Short mmCIF file of C-alpha atoms and ligand atoms in Angstrom, two decimals:
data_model
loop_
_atom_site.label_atom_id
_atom_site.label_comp_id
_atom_site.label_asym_id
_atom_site.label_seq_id
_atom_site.Cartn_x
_atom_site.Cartn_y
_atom_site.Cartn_z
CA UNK G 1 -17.93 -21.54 -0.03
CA UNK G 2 -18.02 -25.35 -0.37
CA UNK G 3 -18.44 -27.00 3.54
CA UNK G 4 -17.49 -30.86 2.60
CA UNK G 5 -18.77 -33.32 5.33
CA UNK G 6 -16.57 -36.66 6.62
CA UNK G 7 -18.32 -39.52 6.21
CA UNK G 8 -19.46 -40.08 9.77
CA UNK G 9 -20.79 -36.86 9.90
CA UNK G 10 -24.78 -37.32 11.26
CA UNK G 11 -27.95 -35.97 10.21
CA UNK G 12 -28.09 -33.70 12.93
CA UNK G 13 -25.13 -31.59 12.51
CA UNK G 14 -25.94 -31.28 8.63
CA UNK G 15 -28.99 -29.78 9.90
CA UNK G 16 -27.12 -27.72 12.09
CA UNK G 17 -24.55 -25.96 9.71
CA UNK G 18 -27.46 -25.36 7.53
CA UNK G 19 -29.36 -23.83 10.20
CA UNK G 20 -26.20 -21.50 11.04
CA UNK G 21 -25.18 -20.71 7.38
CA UNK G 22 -29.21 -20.00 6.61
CA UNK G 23 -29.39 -17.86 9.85
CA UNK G 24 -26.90 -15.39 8.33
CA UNK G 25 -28.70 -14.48 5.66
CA UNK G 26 -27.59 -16.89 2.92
CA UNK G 27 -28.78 -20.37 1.06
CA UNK G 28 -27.21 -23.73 1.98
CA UNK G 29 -27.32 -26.18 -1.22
CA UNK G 30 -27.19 -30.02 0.02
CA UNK G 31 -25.36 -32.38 -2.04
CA UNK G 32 -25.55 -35.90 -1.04
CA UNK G 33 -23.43 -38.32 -2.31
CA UNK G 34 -22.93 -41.82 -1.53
CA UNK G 35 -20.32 -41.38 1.17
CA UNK G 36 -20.16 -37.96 1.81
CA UNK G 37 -22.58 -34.60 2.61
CA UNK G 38 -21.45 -31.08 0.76
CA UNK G 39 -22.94 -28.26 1.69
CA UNK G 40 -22.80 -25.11 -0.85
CA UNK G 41 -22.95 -21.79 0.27
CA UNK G 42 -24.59 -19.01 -1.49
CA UNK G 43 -24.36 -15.10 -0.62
CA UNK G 44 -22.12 -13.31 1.53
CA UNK G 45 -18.96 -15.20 2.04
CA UNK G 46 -17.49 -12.90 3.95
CA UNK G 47 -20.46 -13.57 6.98
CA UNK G 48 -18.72 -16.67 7.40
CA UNK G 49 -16.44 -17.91 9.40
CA UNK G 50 -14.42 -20.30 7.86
CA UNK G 51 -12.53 -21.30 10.91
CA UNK G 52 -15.14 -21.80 13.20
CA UNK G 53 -16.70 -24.16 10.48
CA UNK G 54 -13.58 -25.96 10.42
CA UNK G 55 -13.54 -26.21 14.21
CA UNK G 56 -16.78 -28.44 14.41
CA UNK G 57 -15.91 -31.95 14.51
CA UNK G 58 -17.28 -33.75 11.69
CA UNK G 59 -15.95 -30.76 9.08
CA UNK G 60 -13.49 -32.49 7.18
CA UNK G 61 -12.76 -29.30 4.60
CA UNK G 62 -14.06 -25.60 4.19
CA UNK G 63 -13.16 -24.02 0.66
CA UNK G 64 -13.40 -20.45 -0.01
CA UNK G 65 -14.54 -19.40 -3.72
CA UNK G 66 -14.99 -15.73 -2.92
CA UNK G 67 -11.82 -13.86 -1.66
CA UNK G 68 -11.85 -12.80 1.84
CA UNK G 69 -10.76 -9.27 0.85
CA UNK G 70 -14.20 -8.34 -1.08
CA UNK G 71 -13.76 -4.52 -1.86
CA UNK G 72 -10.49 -4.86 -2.76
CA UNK G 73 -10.96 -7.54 -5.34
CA UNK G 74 -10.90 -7.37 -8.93
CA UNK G 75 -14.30 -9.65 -8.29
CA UNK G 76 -15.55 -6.71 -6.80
CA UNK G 77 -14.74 -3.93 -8.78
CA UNK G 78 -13.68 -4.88 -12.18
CA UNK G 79 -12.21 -1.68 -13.55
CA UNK G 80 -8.70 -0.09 -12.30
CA UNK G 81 -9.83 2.34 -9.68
CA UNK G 82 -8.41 6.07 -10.05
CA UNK G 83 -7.66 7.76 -7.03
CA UNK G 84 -7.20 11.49 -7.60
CA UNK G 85 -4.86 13.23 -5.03
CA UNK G 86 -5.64 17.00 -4.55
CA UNK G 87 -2.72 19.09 -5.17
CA UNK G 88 -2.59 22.60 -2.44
CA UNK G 89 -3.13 24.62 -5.24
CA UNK G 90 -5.99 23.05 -7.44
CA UNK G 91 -5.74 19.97 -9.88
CA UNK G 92 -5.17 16.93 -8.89
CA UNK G 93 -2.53 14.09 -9.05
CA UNK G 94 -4.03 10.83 -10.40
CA UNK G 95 -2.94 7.01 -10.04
CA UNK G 96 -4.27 4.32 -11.52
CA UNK G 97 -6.06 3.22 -14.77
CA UNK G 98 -3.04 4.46 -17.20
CA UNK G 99 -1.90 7.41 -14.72
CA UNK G 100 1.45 6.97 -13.65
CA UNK G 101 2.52 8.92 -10.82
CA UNK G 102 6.67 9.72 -8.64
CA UNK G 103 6.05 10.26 -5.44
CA UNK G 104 10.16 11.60 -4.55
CA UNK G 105 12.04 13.40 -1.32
CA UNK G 106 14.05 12.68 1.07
CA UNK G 107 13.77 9.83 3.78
CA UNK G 108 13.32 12.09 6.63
CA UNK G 109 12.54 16.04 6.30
CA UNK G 110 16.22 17.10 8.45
CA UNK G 111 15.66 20.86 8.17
CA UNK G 112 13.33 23.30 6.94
CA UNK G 113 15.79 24.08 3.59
CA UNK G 114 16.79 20.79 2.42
CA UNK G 115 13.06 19.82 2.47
CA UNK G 116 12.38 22.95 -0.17
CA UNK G 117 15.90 22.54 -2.30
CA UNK G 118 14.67 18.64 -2.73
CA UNK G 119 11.04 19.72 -3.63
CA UNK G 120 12.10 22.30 -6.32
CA UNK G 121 14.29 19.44 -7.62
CA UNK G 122 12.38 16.29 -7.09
CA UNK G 123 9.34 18.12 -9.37
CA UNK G 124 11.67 19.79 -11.98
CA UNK G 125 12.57 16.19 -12.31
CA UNK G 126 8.77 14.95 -12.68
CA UNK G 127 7.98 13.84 -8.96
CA UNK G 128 4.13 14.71 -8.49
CA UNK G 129 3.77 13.96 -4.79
CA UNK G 130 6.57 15.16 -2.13
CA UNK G 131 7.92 12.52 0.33
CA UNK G 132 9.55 13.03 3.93
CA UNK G 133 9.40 11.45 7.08
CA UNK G 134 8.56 13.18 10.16
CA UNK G 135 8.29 9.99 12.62
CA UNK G 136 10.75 7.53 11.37
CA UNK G 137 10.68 3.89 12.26
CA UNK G 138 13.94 2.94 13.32
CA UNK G 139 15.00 -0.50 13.98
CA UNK G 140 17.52 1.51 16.64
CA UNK G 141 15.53 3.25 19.21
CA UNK G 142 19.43 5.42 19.50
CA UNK G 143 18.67 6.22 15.62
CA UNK G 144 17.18 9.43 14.50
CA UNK G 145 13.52 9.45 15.24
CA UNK G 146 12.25 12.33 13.21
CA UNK G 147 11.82 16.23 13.78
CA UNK G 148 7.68 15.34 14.28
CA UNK G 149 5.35 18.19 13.84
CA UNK G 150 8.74 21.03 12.86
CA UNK G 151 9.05 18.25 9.34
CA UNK G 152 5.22 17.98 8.58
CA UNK G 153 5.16 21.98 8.77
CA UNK G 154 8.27 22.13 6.66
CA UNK G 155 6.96 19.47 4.56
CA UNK G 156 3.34 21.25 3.98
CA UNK G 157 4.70 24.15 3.45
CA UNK G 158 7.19 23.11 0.61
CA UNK G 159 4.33 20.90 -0.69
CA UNK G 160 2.67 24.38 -1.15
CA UNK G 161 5.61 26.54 -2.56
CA UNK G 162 5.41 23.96 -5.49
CA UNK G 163 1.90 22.42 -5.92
CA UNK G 164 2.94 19.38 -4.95
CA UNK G 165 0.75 17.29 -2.43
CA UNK G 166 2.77 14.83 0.45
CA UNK G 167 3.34 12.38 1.66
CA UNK G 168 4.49 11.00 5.49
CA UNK G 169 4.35 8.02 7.33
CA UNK G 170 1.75 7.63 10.46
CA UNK G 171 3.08 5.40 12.45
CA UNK G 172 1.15 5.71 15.52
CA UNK G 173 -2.89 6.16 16.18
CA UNK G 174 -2.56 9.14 18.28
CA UNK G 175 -0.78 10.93 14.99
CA UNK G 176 -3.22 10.20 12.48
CA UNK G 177 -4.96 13.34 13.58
CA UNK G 178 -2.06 15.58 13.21
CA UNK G 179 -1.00 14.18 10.03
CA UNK G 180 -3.95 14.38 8.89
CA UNK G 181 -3.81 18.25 9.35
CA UNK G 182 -0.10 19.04 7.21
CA UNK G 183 -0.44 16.28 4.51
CA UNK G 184 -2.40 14.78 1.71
CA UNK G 185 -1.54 11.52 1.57
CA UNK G 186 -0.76 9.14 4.38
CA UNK G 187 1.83 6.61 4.40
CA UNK G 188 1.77 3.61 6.58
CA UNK G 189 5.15 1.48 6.27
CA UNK G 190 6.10 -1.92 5.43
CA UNK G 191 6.38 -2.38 9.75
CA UNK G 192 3.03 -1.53 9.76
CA UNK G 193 0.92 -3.33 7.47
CA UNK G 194 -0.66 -5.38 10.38
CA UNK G 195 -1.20 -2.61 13.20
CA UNK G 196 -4.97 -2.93 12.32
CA UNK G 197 -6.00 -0.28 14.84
CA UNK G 198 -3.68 1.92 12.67
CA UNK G 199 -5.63 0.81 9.38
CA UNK G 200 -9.02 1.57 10.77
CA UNK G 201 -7.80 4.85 11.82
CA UNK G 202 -6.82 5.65 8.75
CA UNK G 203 -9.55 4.36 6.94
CA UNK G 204 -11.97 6.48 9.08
CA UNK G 205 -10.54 9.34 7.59
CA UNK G 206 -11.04 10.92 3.62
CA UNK G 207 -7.41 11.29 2.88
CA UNK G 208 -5.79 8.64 0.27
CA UNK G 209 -3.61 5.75 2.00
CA UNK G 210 -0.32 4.64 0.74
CA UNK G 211 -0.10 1.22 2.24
CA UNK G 212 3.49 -0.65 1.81
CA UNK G 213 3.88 -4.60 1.57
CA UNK G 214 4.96 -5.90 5.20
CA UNK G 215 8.39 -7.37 5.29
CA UNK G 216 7.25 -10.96 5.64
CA UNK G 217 3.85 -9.90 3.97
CA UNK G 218 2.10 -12.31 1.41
CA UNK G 219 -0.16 -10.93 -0.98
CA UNK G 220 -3.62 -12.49 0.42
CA UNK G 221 -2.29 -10.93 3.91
CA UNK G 222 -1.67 -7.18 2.40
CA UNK G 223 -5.01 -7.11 0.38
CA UNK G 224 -6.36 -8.37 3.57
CA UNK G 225 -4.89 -5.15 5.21
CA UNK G 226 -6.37 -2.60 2.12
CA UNK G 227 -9.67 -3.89 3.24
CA UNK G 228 -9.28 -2.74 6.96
CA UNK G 229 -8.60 0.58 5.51
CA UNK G 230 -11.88 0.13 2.89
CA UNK G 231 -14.08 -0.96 5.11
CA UNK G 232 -14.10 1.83 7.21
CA UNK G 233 -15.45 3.50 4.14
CA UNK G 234 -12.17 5.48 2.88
CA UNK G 235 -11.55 3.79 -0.61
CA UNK G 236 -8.75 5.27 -2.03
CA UNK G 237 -5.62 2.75 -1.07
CA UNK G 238 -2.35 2.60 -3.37
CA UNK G 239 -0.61 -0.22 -2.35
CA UNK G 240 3.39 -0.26 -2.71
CA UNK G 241 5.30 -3.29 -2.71
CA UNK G 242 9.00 -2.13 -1.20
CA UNK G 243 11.02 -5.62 -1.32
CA UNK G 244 10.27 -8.43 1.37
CA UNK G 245 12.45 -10.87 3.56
CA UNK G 246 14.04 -13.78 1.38
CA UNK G 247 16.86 -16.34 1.50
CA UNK G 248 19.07 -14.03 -0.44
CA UNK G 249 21.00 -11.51 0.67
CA UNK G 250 22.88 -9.61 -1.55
CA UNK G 251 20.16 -6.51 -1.36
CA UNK G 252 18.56 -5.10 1.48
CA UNK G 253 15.42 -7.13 0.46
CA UNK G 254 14.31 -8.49 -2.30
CA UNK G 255 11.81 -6.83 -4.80
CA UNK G 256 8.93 -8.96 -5.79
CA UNK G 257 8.45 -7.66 -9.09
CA UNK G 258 5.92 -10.57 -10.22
CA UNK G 259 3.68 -9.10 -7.05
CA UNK G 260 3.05 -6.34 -9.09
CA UNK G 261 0.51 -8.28 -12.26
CA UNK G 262 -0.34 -10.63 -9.38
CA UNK G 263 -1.80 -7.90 -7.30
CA UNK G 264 -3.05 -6.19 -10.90
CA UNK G 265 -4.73 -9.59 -11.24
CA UNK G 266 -7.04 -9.72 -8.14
CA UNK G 267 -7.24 -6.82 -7.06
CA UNK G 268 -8.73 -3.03 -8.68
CA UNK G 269 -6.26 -0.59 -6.73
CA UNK G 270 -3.08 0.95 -8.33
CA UNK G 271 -0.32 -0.40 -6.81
CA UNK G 272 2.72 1.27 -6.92
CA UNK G 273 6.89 0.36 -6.06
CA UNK G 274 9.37 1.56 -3.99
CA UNK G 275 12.51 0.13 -4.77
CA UNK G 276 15.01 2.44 -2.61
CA UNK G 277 13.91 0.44 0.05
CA UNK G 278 14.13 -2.41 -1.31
CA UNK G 279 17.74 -2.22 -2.97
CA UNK G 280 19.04 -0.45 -0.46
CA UNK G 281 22.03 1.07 -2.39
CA UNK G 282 21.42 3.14 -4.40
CA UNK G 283 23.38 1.77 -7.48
CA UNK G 284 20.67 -0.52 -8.29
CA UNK G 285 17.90 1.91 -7.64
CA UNK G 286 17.10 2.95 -11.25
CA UNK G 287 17.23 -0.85 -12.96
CA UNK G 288 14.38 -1.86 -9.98
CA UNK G 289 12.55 1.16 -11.25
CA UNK G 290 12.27 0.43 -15.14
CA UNK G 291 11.29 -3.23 -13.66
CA UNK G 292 8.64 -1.66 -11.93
CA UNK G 293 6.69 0.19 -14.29
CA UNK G 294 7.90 -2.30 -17.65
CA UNK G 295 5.77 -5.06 -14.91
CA UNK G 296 2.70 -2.40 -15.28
CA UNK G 297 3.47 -0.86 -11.51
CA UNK G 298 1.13 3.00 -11.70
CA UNK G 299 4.25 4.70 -10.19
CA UNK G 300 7.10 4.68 -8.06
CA UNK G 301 8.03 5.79 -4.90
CA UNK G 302 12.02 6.82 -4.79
CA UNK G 303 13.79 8.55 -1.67
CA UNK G 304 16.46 11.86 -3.07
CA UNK G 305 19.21 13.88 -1.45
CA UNK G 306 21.60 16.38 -2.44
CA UNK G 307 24.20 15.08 -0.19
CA UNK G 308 23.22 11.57 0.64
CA UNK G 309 26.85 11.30 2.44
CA UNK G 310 25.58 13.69 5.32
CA UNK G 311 21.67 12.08 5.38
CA UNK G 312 20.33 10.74 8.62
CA UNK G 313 18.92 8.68 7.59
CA UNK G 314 18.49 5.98 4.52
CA UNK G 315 21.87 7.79 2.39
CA UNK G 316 23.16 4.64 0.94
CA UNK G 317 19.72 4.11 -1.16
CA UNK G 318 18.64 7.67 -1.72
CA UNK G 319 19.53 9.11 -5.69
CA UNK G 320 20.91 12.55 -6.44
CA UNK G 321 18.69 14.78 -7.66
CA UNK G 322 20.42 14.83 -11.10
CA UNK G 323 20.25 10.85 -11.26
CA UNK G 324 16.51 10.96 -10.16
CA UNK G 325 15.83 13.42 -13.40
CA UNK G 326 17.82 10.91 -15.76
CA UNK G 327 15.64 7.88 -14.83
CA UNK G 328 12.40 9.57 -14.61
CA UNK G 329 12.70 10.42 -18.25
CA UNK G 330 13.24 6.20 -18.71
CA UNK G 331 10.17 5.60 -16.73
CA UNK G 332 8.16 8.25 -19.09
CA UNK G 333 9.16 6.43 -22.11
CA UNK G 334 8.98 2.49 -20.73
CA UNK G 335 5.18 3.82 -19.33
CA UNK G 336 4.54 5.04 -22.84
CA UNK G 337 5.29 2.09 -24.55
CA UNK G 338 2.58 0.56 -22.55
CA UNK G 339 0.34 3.26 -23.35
CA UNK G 340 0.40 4.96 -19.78
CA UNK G 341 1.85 8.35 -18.66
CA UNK G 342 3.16 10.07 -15.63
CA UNK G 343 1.10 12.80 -15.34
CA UNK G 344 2.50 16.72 -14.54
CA UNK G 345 2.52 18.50 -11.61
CA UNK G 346 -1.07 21.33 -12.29
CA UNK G 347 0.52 24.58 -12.73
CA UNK G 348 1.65 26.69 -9.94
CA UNK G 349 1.10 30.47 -10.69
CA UNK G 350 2.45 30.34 -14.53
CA UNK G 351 5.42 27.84 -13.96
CA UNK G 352 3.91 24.59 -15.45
CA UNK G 353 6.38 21.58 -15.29
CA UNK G 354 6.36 19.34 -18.29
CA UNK G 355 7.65 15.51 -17.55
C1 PEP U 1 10.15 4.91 4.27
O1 PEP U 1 9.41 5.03 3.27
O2 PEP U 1 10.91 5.81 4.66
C2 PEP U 1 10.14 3.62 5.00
C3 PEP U 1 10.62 3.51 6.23
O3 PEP U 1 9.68 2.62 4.27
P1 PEP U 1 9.35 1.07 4.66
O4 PEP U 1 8.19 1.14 5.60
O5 PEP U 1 9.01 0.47 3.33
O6 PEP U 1 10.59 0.49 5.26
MN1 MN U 2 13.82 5.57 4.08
#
């Protein structure tokens, strides 16, 4: 961090920021020049804060070299970082570093036997990790909320009947617990990305975090969020861009496909896309998914149903089973010509599923 000085600024104060930069544990390099004081900063950015340097009159600028989200930087960690998601039956489902993983399902888990029908499909097709939504955020509070605990049973339980690990959103702090109990992976959603009480809960716990792009989310400000959840010591976060806010309207919202190398750029964790939410309609679902992984995404995340006329939620976006099987077979062959794979679902008692 550079700490540059107006020119008015007196001998005191210099001696003052050096005395509070040097009483956090780092080294404060003077450079005097014929108008102006700098002040370098060596050590542990992060112990500073920026603003309250910037609040002392006689601070004309404070510049950051290091990035303010530390663990989560490339700077940090320099190679991709793998996270392996265990799978109820043994093996493991990994993201990241050349592994390309589907996560697929339905929006919402709506009874106990579309959630298994859409599992049996979703990994014939060459989903590895199951999706459904058992607390549903709903900009309508007269929409359908969710079937709670009766969909994370139903989702666990067809999770198991195919070796698949899941996938639900937590919404809420007092759920993380019992999410926690039914499913592997949690999700926090795009609505979410800021509830930072939420991100420390999850990031207390040992279970991997799939943590979507806010709406109105910049890139610095969702990194920002992944370190919540690492700092609290849980380090495997997949982030998942899912469209944001824009002047145009034509789509639901709009998919920020360059966020994808940008993120790859600064930042070690596999970040993956979800562009049902994004599109919106499901007609431009599978183009927003070859964009995805040809831009180097480690997977995708893409809602199904067998009868998206009758779904209660999300049926405009969400891709028939048989149209979900077509483009995963694209995605396998755009991720090979990068030289990445989807990897298969571990075998479940002698019916291994080849992608
Ligand atoms: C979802 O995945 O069902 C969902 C609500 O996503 P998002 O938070 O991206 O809107
Ligand atoms: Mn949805």
């Amino acid at each position: 961090m550079i700490v540059i000085l107006k020119p008015e600024a007196s001998e005191d104060l210099v001696k003052d920021i050096v005395s509070q930069i040097e009483g956090l544990g780092l080294q404060a390099h003077l450079s005097r020049g014929q108008f102006r004081t700098v002040i370098g900063v060596v050590g542990e950015e992060v112990k500073v804060d920026a603003e309250h340097l910037k609040a002392i009159n006689g601070v004309e600028q404070v510049v950051a070299i290091m990035k303010p989200y530390k663990l989560a930087s490339r700077e940090f960690h320099k190679d991709d970082t793998v996270i392996e998601i265990g799978c109820p039956a043994g093996g493991t489902v990994k993201v990241g570093g050349g592994n390309c993983m589907a996560i697929a399902g339905p929006c919402a888990c709506e009874d106990e036997a579309m959630v298994h029908q859409l599992a049996r499909e979703v990994r014939a097709a060459g989903a590895t990790v199951l999706r459904g939504g058992a607390y549903k955020p709903r900009t309508s509070p007269y929409s359908f909320q969710g079937h709670g605990e009766d969909a994370l049973k139903w989702l666990r339980d067809a999770g198991r009947e195919n070796n698949m690990p899941v996938i639900t959103e937590v919404m809420d702090t007092r759920h993380v617990s019992i999410i926690e109990k039914y499913t592997d992976v949690f999700q926090i959603g795009a609505r979410n990305m800021q509830n930072f009480n939420l991100l420390f809960e999850v990031g207390k716990t040992r279970k991997p975090v799939v943590l979507k792009r806010g709406l109105a989310g910049s890139i610095g400000e969702w990194l920002m969020s992944a370190e919540y959840v690492l700092s609290q010591g849980n380090r495997q976060v997949i982030l998942c861009e899912r469209g944001i806010k824009t002047f145009e309207t034509s789509l639901r919202y709009t998919l920020d496909v360059s966020a994808v190398p940008v993120v790859k750029s600064l930042s070690h964790l596999p970040i993956i896309v979800d562009p049902s939410h994004a599109a919106g309609d499901r007609q431009f679902v599978p183009s927003l998914a070859r964009a995805a992984i040809a831009a180097g995404a480690d997977g995708v995340m893409i809602e199904c149903h067998d009868c998206p006329g009758k779904a209660l939620c999300d049926g405009p976006q969400a891709l028939l089973p048989e149209t979900f099987s077509q483009l995963m077979k694209e995605l396998a062959a755009i991720a090979g010509v990068l030289g990445k794979k989807f990897t298969t679902t571990p075998a479940v008692k002698g019916s291994p599923v080849a992608v």
